[in-house]
Short mmCIF file of C-alpha atoms in Angstrom, two decimals:
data_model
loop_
_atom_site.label_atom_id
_atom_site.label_comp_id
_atom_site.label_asym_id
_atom_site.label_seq_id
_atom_site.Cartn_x
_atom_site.Cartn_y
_atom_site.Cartn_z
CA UNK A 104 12.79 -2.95 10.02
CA UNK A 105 10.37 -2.71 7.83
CA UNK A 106 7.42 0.55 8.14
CA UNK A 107 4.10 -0.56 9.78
CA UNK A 108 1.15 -0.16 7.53
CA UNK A 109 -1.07 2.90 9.23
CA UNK A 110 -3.53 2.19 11.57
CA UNK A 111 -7.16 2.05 10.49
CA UNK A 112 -9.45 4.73 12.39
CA UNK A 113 -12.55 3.40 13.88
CA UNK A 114 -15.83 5.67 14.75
CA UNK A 115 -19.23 4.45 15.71
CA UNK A 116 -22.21 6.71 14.97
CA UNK A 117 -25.21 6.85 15.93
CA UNK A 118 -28.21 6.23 13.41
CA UNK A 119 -29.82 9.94 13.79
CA UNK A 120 -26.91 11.51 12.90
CA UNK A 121 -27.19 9.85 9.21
CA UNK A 122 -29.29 13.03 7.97
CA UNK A 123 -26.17 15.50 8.78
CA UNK A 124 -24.22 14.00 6.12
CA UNK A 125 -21.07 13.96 8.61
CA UNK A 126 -21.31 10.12 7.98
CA UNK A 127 -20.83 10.49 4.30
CA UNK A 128 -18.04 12.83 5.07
CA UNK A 129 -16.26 10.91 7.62
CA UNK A 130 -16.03 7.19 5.64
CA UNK A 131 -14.52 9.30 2.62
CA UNK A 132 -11.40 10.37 5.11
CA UNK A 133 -8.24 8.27 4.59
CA UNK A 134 -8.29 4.98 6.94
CA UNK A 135 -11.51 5.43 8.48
CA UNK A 136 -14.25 3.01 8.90
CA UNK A 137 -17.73 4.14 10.07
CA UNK A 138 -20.33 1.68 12.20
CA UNK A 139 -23.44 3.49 12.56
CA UNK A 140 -25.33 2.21 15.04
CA UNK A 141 -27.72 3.42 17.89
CA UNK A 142 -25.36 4.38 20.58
CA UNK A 143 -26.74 4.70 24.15
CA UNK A 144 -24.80 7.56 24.78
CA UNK A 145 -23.57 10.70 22.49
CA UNK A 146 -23.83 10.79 18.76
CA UNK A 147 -19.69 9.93 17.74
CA UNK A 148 -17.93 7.28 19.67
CA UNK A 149 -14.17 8.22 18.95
CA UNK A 150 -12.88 5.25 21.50
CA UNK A 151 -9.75 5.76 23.84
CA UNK A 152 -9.54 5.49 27.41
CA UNK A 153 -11.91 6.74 28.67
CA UNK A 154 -13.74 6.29 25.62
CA UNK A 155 -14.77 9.88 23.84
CA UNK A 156 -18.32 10.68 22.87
CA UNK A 157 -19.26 13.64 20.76
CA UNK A 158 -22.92 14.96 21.21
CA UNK A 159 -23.65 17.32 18.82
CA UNK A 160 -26.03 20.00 18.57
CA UNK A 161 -26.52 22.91 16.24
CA UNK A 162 -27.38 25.81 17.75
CA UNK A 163 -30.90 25.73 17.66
CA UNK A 164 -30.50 22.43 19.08
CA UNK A 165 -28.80 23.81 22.11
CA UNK A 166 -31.50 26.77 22.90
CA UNK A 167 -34.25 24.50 22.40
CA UNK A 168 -32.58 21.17 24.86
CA UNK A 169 -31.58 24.49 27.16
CA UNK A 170 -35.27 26.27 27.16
CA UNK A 171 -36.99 22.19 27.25
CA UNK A 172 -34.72 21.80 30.32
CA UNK A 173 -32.81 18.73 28.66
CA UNK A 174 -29.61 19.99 28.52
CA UNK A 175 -27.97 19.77 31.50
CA UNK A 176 -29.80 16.52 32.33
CA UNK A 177 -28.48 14.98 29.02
CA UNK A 178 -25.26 16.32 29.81
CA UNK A 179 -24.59 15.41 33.57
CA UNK A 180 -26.10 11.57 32.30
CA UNK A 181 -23.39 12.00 29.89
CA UNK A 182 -20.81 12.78 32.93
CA UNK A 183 -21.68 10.18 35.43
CA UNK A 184 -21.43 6.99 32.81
CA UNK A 185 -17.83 5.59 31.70
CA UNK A 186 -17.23 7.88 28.85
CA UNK A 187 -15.72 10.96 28.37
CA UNK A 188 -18.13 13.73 26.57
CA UNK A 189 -17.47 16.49 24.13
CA UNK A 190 -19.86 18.78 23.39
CA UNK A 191 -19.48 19.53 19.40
CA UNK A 192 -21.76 22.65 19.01
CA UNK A 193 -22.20 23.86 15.45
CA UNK A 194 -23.21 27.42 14.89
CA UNK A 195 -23.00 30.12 17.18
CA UNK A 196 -26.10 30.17 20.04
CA UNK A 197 -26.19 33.70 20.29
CA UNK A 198 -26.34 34.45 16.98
CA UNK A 199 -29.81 32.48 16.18
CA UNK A 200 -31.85 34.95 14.76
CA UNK A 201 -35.15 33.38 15.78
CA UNK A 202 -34.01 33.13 19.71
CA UNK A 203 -36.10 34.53 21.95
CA UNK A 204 -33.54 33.60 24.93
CA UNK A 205 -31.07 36.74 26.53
CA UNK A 206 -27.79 36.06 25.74
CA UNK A 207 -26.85 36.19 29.20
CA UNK A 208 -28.36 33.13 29.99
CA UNK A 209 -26.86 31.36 26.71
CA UNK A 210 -23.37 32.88 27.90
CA UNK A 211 -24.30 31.11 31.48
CA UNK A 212 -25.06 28.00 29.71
CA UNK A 213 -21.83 27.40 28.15
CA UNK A 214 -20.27 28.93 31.07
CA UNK A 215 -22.05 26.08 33.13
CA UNK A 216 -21.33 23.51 31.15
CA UNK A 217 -17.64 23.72 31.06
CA UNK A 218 -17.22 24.94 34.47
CA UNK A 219 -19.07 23.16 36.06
CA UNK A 220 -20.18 20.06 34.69
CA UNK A 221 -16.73 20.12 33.23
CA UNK A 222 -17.79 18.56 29.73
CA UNK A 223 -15.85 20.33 26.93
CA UNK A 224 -17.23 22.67 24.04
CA UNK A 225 -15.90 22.38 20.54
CA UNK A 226 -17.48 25.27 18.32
CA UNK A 227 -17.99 24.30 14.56
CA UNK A 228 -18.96 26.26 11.72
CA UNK A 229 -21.17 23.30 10.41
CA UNK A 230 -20.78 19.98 9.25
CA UNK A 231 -18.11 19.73 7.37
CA UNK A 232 -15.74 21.57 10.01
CA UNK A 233 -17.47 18.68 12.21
CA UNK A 234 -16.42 15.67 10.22
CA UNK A 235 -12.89 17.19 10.42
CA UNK A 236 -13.02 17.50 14.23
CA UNK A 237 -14.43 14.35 14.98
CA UNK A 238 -11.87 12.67 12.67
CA UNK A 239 -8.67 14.72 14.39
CA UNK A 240 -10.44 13.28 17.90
CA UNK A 241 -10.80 9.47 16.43
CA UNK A 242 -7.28 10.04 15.29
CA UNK A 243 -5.70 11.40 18.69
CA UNK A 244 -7.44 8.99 20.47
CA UNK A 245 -6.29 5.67 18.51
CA UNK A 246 -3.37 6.21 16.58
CA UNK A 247 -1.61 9.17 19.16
CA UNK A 248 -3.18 6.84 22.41
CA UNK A 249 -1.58 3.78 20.77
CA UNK A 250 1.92 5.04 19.82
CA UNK A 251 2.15 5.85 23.18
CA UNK A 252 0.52 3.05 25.30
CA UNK A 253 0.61 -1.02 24.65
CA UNK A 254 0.09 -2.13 21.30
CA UNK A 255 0.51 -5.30 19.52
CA UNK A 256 3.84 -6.79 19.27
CA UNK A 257 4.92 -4.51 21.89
CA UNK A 258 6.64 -5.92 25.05
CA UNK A 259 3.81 -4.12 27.25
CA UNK A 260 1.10 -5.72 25.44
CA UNK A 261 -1.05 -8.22 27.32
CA UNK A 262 -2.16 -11.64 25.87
CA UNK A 263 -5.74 -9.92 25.41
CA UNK A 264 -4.68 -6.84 23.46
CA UNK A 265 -2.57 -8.47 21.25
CA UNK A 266 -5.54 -11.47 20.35
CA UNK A 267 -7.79 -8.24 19.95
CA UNK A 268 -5.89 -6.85 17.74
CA UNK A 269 -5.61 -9.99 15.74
CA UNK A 270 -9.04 -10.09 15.39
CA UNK A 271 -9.66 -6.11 14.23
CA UNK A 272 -7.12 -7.03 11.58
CA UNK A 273 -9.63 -8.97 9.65
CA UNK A 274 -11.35 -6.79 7.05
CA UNK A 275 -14.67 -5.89 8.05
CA UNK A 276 -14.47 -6.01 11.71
CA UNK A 277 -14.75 -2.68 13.64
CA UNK A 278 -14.59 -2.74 17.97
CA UNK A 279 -18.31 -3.82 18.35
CA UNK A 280 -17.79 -6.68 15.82
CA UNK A 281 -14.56 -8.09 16.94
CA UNK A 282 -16.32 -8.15 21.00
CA UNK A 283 -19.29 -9.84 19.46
CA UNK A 284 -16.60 -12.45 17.86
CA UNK A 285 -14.72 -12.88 21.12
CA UNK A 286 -18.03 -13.25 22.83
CA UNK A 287 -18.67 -16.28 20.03
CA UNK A 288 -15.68 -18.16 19.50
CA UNK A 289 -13.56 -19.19 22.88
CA UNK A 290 -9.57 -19.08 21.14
CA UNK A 291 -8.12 -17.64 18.09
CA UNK A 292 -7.75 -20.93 17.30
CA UNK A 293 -11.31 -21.74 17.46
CA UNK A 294 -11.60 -18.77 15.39
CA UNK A 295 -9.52 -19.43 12.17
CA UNK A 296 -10.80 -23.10 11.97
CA UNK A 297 -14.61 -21.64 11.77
CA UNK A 298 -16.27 -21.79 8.56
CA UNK A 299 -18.86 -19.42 6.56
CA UNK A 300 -21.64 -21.10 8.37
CA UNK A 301 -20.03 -20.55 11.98
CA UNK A 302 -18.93 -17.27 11.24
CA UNK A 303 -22.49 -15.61 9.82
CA UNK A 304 -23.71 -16.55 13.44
CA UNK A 305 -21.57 -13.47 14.81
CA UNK A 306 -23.88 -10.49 15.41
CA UNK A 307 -22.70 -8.00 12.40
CA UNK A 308 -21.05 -10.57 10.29
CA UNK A 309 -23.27 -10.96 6.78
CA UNK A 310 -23.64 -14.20 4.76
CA UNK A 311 -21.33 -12.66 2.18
CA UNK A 312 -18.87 -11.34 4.33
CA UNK A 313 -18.40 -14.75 6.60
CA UNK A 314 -18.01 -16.38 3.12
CA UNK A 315 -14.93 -13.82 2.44
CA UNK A 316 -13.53 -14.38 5.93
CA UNK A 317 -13.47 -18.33 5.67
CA UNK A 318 -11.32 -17.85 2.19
CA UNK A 319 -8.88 -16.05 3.81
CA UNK A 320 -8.57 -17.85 7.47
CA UNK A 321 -8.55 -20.86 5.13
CA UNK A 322 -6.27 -20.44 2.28
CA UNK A 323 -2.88 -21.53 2.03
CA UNK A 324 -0.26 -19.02 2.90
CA UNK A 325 1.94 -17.79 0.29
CA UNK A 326 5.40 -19.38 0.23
CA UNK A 327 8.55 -17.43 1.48
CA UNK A 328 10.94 -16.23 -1.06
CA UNK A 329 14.49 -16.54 -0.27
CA UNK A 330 14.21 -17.62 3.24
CA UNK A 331 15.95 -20.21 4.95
CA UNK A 332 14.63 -22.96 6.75
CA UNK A 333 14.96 -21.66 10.45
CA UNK A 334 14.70 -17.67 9.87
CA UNK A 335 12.59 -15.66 12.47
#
């Protein structure tokens, strides 16, 4: 049989985050394509089930949301809705030289968070370090979460995965896209017969790129070599 291509690695960020650079850093990784976005909830939307959200925070960040009393609210928000939080912290708390906080109640922060509201820390050394972890998550999540669940072709797949899957095939279309197409278009079928005009009407689908789309849904398909008439 011949080897499946990899699978592409999708990450939605959210538009504040674009200053870090961890944007810049995390399109340039091999099969990964970015959507930044504002995100209701967290600042890196890794998917899987339940889907992972990164909130990130330096570590002046973290003593100032701690000593503004935003913290914990943020983070038990973050807890109660559908996805599943990280907290990427980069930069050690204690060690912020302008802190005016004891570090026994920075030590009963983190102690609080994990043990209580049970979201994860992940320590970073700065941005960098943090493009790398949130990739390694995005990664685990999709790729590791798909070569062991249903995936398309597979004899677990439902009739929804695999037309989802179809549709995140097409260049240019993350997760939020290829909802906003399913929301538009009522079949696959419906779908490949659309032309540039239809398909710029989807919600994150440019001019340009609907042009693009309608060559390829519409092109002739290359003819077999060697086949015979009949051949799976």
């Amino acid at each position: 049989m011949p080897k499946r291509p990899p699978a592409p690695i999708y990450i939605r960020i959210d538009t504040q985050e674009q200053r870090s650079g961890i944007p810049d850093l995390l399109a340039a990784m091999p099969l990964v394509h970015i959507e930044v976005a504002p995100l209701r909830v967290g600042d890196y939307d890794v998917g899987g089930n339940p889907r992972r959200v990164f909130e990130r925070k330096t570590g002046s960040d973290f003593l100032g949301s701690l000593a503004q009393g935003r913290l914990f609210a943020q983070l038990t928000a973050l807890r109660k809705s559908r996805f599943a939080p990280v907290l990427l912290l980069e930069g050690d708390p204690l060690r912020v030289s302008h802190s005016q906080m004891r570090p026994e109640s920075i030590r009963g922060a983190l102690a609080y968070i994990t043990a209580i509201l049970r979201v994860p820390i992940l320590p970073s050394s700065g941005p960098t370090e943090s493009a790398h972890l949130v990739y390694a998550a995005a990664r685990q999540c999709q790729v590791g979460h798909a070569a062991h669940g249903p995936a398309a072709g597979r004899r677990g797949a439902s009739l929804s995965e695999r037309q989802m899957q179809i549709v995140l095939s097409l260049p240019g279309i993350g997760p939020v896209t290829a909802r906003a197409v399913c929301a538009r278009f009522r079949s696959l079928h419906e779908l490949l017969s659309a032309d540039a005009a239809q398909l710029a009407t989807v919600p994150g689908i440019s001019p340009a790129r609907a042009a693009a789309l309608e060559q390829l849904l519409h092109a002739s398909l290359p003819p077999s070599e060697g086949g015979k008439a009949g051949e799976a």
